JSON list of C-alpha atoms in Angstrom, two decimals:
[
{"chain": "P", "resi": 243, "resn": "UNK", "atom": "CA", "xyz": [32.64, 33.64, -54.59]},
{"chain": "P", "resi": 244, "resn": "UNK", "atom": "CA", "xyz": [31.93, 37.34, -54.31]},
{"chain": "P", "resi": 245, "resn": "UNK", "atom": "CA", "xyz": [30.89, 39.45, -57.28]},
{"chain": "P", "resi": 246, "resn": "UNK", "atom": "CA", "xyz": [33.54, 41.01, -59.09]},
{"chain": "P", "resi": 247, "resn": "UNK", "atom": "CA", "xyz": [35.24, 42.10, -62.48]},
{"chain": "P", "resi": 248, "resn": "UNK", "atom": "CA", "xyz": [37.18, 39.64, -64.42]},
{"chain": "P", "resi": 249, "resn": "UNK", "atom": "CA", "xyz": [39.25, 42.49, -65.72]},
{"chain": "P", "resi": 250, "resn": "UNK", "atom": "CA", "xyz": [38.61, 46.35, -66.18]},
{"chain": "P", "resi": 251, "resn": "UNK", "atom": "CA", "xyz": [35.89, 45.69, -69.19]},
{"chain": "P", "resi": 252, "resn": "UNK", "atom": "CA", "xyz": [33.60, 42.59, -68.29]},
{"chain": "P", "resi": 253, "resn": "UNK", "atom": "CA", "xyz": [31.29, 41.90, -64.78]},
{"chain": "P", "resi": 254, "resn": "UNK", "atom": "CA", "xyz": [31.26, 38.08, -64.43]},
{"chain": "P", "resi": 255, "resn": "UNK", "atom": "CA", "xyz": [29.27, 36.68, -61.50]},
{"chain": "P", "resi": 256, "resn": "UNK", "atom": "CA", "xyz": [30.62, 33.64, -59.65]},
{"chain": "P", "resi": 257, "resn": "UNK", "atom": "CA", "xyz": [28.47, 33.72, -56.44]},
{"chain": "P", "resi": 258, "resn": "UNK", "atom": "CA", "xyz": [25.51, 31.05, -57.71]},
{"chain": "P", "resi": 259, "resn": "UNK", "atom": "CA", "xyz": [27.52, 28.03, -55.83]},
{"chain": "P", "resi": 260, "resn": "UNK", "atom": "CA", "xyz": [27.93, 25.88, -58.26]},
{"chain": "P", "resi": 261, "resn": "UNK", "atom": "CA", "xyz": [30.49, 26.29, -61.37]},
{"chain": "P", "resi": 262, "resn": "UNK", "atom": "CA", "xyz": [27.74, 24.69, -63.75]},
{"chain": "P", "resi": 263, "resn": "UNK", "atom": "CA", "xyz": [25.41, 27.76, -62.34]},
{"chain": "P", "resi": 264, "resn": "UNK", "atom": "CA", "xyz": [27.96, 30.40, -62.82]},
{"chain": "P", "resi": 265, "resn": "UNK", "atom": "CA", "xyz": [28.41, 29.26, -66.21]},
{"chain": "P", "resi": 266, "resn": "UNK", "atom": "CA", "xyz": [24.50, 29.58, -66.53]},
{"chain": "P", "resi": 267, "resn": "UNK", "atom": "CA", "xyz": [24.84, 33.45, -65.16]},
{"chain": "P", "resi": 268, "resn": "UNK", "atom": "CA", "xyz": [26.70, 34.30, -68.20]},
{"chain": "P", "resi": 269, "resn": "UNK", "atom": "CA", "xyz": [23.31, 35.17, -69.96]},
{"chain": "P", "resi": 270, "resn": "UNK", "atom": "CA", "xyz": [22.30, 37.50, -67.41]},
{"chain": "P", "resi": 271, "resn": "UNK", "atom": "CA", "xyz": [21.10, 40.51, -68.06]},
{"chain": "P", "resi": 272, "resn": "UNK", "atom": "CA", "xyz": [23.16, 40.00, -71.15]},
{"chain": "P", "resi": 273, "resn": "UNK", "atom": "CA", "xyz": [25.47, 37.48, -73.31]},
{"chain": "P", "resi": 274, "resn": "UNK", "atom": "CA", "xyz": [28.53, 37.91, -71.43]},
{"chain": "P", "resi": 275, "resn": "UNK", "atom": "CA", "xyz": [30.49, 35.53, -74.04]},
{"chain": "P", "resi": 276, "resn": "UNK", "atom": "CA", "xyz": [30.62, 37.62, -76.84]},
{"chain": "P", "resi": 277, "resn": "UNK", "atom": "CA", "xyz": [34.52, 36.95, -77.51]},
{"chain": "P", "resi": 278, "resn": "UNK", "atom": "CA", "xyz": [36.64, 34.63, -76.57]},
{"chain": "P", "resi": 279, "resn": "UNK", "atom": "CA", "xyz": [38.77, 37.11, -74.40]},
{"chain": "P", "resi": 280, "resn": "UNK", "atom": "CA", "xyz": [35.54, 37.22, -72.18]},
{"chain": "P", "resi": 281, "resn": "UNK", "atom": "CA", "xyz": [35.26, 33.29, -72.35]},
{"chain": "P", "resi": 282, "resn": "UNK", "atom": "CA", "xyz": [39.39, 33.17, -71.61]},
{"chain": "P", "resi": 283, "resn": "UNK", "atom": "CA", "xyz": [38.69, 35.66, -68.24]},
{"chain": "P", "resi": 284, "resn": "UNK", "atom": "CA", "xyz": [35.79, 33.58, -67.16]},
{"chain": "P", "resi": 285, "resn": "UNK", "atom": "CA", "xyz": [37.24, 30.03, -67.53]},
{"chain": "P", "resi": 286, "resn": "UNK", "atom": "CA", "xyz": [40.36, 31.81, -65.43]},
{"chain": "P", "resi": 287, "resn": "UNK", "atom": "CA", "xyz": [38.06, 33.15, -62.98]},
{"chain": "P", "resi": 288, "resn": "UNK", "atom": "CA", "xyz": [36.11, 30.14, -62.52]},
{"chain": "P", "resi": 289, "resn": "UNK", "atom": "CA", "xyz": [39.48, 28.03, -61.47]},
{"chain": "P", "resi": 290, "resn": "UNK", "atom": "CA", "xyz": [38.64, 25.87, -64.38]},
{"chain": "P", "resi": 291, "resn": "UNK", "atom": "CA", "xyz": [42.58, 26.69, -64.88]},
{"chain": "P", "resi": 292, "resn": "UNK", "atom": "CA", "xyz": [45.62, 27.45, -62.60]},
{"chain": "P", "resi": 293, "resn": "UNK", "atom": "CA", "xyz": [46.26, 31.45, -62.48]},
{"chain": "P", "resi": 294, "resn": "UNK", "atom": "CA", "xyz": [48.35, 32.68, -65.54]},
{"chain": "P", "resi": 295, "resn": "UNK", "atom": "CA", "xyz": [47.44, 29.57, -67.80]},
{"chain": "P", "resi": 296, "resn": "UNK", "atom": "CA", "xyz": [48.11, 30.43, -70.84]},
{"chain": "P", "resi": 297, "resn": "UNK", "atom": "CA", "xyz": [44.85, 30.46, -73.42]},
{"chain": "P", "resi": 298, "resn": "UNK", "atom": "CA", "xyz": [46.04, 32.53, -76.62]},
{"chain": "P", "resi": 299, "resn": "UNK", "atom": "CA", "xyz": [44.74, 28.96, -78.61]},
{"chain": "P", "resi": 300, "resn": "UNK", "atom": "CA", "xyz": [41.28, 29.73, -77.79]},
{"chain": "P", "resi": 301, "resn": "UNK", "atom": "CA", "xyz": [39.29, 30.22, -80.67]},
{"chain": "P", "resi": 302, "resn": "UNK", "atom": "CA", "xyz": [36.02, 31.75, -81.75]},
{"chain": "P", "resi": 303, "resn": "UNK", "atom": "CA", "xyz": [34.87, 27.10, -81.67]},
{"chain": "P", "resi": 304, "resn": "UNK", "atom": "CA", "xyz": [35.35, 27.53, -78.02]},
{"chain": "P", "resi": 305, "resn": "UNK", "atom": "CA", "xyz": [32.54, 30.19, -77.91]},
{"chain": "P", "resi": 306, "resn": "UNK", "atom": "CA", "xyz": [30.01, 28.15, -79.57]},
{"chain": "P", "resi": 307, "resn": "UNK", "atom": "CA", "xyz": [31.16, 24.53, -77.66]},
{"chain": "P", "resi": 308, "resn": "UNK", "atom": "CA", "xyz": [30.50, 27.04, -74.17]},
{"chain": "P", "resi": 309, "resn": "UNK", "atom": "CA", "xyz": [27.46, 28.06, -74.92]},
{"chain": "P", "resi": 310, "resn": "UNK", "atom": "CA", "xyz": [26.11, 24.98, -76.44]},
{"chain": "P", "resi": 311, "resn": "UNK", "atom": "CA", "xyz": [27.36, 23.77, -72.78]},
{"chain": "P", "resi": 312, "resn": "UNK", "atom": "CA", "xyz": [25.52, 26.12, -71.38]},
{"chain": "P", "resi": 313, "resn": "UNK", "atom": "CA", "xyz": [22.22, 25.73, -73.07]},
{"chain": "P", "resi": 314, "resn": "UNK", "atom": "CA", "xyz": [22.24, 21.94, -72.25]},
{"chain": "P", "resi": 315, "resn": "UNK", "atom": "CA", "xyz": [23.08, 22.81, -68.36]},
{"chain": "P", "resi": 316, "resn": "UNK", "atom": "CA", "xyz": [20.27, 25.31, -68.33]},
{"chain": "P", "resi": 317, "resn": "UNK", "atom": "CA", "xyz": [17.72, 23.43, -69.51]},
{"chain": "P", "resi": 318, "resn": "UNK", "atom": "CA", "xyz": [18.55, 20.21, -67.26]},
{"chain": "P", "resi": 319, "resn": "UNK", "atom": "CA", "xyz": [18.61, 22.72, -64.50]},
{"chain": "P", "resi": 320, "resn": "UNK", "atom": "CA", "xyz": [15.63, 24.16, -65.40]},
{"chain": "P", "resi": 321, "resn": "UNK", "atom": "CA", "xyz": [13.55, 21.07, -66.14]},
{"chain": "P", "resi": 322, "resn": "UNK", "atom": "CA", "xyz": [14.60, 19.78, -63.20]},
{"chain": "P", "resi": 323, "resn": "UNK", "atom": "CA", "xyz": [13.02, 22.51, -61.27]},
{"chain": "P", "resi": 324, "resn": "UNK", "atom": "CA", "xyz": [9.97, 22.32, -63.22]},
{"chain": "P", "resi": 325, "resn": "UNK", "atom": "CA", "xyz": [7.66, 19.42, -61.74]},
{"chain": "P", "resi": 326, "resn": "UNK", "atom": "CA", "xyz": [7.21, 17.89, -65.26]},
{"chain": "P", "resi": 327, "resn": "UNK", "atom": "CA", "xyz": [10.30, 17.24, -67.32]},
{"chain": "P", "resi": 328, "resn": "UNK", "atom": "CA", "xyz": [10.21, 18.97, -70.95]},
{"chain": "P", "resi": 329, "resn": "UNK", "atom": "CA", "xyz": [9.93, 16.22, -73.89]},
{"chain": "P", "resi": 330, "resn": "UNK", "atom": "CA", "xyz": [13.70, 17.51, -74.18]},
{"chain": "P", "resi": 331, "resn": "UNK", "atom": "CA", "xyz": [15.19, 16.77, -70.98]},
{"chain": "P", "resi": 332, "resn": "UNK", "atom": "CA", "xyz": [16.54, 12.99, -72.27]},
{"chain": "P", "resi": 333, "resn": "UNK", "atom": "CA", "xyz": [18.34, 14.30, -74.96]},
{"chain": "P", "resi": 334, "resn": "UNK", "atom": "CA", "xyz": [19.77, 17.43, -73.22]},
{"chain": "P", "resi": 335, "resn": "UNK", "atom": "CA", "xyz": [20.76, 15.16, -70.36]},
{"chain": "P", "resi": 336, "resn": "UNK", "atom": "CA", "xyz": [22.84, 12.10, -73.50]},
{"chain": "P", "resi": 337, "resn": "UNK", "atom": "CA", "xyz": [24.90, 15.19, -74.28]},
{"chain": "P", "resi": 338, "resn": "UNK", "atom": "CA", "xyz": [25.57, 16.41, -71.26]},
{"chain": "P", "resi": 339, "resn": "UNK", "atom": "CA", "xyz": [26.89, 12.49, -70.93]},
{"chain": "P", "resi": 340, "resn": "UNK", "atom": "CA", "xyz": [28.71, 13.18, -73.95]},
{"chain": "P", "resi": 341, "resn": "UNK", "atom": "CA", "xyz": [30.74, 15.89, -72.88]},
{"chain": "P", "resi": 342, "resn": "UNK", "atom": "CA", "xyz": [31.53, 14.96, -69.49]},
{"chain": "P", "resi": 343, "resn": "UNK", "atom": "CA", "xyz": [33.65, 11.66, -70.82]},
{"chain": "P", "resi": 344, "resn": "UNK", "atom": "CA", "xyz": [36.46, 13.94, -71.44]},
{"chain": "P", "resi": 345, "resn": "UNK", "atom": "CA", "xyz": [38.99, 13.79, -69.35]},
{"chain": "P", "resi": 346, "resn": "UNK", "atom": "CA", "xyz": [39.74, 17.22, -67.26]},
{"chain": "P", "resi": 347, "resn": "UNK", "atom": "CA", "xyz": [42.82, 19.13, -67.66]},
{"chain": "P", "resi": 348, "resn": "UNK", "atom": "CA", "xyz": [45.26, 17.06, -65.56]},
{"chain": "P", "resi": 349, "resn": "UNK", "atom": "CA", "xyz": [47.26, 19.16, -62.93]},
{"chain": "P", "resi": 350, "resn": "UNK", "atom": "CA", "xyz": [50.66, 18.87, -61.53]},
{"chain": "P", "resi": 351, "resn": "UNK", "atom": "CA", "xyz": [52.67, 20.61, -58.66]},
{"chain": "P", "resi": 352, "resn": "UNK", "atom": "CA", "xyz": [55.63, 22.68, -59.37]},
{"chain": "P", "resi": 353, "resn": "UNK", "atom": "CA", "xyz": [57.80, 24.75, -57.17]},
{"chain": "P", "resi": 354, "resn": "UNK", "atom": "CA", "xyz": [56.82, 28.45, -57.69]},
{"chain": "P", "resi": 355, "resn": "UNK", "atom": "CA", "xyz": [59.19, 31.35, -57.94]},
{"chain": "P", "resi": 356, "resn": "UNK", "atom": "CA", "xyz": [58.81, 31.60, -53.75]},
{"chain": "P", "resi": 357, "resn": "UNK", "atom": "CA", "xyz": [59.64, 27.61, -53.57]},
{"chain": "P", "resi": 358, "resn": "UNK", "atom": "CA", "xyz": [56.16, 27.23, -52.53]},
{"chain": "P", "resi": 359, "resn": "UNK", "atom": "CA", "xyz": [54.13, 24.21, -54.62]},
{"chain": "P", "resi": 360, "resn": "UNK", "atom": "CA", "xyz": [51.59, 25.91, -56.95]},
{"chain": "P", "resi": 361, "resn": "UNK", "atom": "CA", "xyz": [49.17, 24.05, -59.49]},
{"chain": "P", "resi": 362, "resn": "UNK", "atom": "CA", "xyz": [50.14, 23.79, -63.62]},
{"chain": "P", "resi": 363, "resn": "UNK", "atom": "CA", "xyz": [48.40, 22.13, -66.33]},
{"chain": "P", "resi": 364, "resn": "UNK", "atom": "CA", "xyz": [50.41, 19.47, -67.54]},
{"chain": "P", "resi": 365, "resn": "UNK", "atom": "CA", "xyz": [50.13, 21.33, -71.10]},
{"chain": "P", "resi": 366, "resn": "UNK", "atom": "CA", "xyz": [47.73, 23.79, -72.79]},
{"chain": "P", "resi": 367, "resn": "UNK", "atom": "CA", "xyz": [44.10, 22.88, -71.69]},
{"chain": "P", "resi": 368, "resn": "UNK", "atom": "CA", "xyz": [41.63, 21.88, -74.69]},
{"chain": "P", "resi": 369, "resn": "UNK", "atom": "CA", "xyz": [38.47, 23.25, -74.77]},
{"chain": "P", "resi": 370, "resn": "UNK", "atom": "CA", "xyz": [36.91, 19.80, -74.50]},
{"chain": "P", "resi": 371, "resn": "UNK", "atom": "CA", "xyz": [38.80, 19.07, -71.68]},
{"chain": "P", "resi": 372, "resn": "UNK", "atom": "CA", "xyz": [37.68, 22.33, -70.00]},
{"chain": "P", "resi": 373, "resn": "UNK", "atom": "CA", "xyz": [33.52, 21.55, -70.76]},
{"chain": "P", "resi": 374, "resn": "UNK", "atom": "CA", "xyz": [33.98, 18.02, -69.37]},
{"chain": "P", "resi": 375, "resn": "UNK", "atom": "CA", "xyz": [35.00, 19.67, -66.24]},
{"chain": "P", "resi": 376, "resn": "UNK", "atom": "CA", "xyz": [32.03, 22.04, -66.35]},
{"chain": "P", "resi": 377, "resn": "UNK", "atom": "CA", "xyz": [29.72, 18.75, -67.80]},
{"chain": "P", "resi": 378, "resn": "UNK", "atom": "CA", "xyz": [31.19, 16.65, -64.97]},
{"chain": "P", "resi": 379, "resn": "UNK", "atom": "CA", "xyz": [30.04, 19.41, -62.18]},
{"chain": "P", "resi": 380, "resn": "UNK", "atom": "CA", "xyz": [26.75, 19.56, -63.72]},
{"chain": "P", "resi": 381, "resn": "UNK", "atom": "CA", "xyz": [26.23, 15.74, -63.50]},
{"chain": "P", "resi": 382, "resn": "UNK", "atom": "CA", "xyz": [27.19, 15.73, -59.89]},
{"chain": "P", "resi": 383, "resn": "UNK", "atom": "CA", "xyz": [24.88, 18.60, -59.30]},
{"chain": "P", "resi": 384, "resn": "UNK", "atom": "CA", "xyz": [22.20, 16.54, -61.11]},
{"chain": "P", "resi": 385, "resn": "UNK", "atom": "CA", "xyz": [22.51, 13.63, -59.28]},
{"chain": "P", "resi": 386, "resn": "UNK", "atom": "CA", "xyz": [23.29, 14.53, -55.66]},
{"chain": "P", "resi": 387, "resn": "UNK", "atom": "CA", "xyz": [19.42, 14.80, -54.01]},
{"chain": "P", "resi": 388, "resn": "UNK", "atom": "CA", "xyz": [20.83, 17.44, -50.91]},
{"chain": "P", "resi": 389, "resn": "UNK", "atom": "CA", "xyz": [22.63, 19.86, -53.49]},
{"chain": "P", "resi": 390, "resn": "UNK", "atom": "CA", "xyz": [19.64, 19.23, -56.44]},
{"chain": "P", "resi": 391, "resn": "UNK", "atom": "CA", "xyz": [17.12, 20.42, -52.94]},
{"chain": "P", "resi": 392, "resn": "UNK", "atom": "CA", "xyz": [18.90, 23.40, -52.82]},
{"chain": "P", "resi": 393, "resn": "UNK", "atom": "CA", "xyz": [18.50, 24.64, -56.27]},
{"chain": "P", "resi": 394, "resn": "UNK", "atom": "CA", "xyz": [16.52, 27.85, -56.45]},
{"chain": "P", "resi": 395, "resn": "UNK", "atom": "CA", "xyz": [15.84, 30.54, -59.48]},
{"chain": "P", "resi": 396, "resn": "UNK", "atom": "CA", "xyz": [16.32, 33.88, -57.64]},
{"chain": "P", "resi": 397, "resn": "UNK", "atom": "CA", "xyz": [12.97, 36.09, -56.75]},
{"chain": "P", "resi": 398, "resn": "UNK", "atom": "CA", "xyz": [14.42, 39.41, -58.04]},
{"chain": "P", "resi": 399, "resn": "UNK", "atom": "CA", "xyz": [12.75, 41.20, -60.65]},
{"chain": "P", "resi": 400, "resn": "UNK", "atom": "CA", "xyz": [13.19, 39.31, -64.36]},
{"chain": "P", "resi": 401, "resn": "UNK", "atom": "CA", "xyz": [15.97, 37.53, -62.81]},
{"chain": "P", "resi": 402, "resn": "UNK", "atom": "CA", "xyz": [16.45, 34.07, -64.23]},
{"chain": "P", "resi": 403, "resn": "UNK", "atom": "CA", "xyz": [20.02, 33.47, -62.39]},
{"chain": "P", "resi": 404, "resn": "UNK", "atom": "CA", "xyz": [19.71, 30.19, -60.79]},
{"chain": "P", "resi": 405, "resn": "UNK", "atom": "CA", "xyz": [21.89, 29.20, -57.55]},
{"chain": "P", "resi": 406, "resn": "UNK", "atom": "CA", "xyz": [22.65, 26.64, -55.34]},
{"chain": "P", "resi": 407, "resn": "UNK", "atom": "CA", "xyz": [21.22, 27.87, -51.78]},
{"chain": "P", "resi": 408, "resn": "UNK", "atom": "CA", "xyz": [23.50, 26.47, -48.99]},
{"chain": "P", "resi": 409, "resn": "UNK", "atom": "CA", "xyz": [21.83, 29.30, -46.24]},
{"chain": "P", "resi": 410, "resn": "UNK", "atom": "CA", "xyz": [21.21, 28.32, -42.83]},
{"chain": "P", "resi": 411, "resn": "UNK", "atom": "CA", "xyz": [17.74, 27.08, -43.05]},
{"chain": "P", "resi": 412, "resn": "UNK", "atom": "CA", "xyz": [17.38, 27.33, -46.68]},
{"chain": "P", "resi": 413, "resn": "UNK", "atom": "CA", "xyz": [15.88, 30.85, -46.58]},
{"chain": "P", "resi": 414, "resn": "UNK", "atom": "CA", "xyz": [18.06, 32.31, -49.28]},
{"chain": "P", "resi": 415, "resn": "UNK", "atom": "CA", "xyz": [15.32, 34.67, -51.76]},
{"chain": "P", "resi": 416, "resn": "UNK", "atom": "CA", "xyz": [17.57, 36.17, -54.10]},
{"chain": "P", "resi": 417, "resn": "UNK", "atom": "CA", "xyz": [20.95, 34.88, -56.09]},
{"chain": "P", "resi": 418, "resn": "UNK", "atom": "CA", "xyz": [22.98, 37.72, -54.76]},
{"chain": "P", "resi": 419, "resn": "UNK", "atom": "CA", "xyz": [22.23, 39.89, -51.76]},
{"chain": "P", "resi": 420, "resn": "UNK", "atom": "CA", "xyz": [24.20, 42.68, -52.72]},
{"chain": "P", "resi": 421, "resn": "UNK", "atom": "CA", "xyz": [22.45, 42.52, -56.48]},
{"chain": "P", "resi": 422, "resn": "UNK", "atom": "CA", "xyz": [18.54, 41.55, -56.29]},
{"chain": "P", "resi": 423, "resn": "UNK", "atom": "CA", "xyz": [18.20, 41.77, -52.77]},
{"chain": "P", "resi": 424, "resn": "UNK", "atom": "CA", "xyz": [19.36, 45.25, -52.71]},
{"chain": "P", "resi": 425, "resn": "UNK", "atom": "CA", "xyz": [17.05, 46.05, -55.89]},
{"chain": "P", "resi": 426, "resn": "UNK", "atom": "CA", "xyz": [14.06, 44.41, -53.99]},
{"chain": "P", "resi": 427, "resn": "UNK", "atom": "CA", "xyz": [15.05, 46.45, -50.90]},
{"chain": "P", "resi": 428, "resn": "UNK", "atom": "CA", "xyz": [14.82, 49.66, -53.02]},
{"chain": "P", "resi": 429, "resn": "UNK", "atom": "CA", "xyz": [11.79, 49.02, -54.23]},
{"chain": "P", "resi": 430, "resn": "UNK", "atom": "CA", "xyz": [10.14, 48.30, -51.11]},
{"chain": "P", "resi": 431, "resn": "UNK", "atom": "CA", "xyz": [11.71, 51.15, -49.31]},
{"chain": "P", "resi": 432, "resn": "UNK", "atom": "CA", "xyz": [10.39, 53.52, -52.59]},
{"chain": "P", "resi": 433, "resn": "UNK", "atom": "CA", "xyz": [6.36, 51.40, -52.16]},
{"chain": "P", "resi": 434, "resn": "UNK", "atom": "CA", "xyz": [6.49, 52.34, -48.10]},
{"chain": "P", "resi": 435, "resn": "UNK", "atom": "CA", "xyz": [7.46, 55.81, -48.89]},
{"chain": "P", "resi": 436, "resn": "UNK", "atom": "CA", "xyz": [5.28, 56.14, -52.14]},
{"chain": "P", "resi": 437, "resn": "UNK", "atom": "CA", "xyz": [2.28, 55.07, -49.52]},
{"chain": "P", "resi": 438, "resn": "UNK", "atom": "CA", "xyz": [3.51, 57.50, -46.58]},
{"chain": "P", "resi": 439, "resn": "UNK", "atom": "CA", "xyz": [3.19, 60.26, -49.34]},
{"chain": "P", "resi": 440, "resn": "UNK", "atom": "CA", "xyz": [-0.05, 59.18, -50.39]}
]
């Protein structure tokens, strides 16, 4: 997915690949989940719920249960791109486990306003049902050798965004294009000139 604003107020990326990696882009450059309206747009944006699902029982829990989430899937990810797994890695991984038993919101197909079939919840999504998704997409990350391959921490400048590169011969440098690869092209066009000058 393409960069982009949730609403008028918060950036959230969604271009890393992987849901479980978007979540992880949250942090970057700053905590995007600072209140659970932020959380509510992301989950929406993520398609972790139909459009219009109603989330007014989110809570300030859901912020801490997200990032905790989000902790555990960074440092899996993390240590899994590091040769040597961190003493950690075992018990970051048994959560993980934990959350991913519950079940996922569980969809059904009702004729929209047009008569065309759209996707409901079957009810209100719980937040535990909506981190075992996210748990769930991590795990299959984990565990699936071609996707784990093409795990990569971006090369822009103090950039710790980490994506899932799917590029035609695996070339991809930079988690967005249009974000660090335009910063790094900057630069490099402001160093050739800088030398020109000199």
């Amino acid at each position: 997915m393409a960069l982009g604003l949730a609403t008028d107020a918060y950036e959230l990326r969604f271009d890393a690949g992987r849901i479980c990696l978007d979540l992880l882009a949250t942090t970057h450059p700053e905590e995007r989940f600072d209140s659970v309206e932020v959380l509510c747009a992301w989950i929406a944006r993520a398609g972790l719920v139909p459009p219009d699902t109603p989330l007014a029982h989110a809570d300030a829990s859901w912020l801490v249960t997200f990032r905790e989430l989000r902790g555990l899937v960074g440092h899996l990810v993390r240590g899994g791109l590091n040769p040597e797994p961190w003493p950690s890695y075992d018990l970051a991984l048994a959560r993980v486990n934990d959350i991913a038993l519950a079940a996922p919101p569980a969809p059904r197909a009702v004729r929209g306003e047009d008569g065309t079939l759209v996707r409901e919840l079957d009810h209100p999504p719980e937040g535990a049902a909506l981190l075992g998704a996210l748990a769930r997409d991590a795990l299959e990350l984990l565990t699936d050798p071609v996707a784990r391959a093409g795990l990569r921490e971006c090369e822009g400048d103090n950039c710790p965004i980490v994506y899932l590169d799917s590029s035609r011969g695996r070339r991809r440098r930079w988690c967005s294009s249009e974000v660090c690869g335009n910063r790094e092209r900057v630069a490099r066009h402001r160093r050739r000139a800088a030398l020109a000058r000199a």
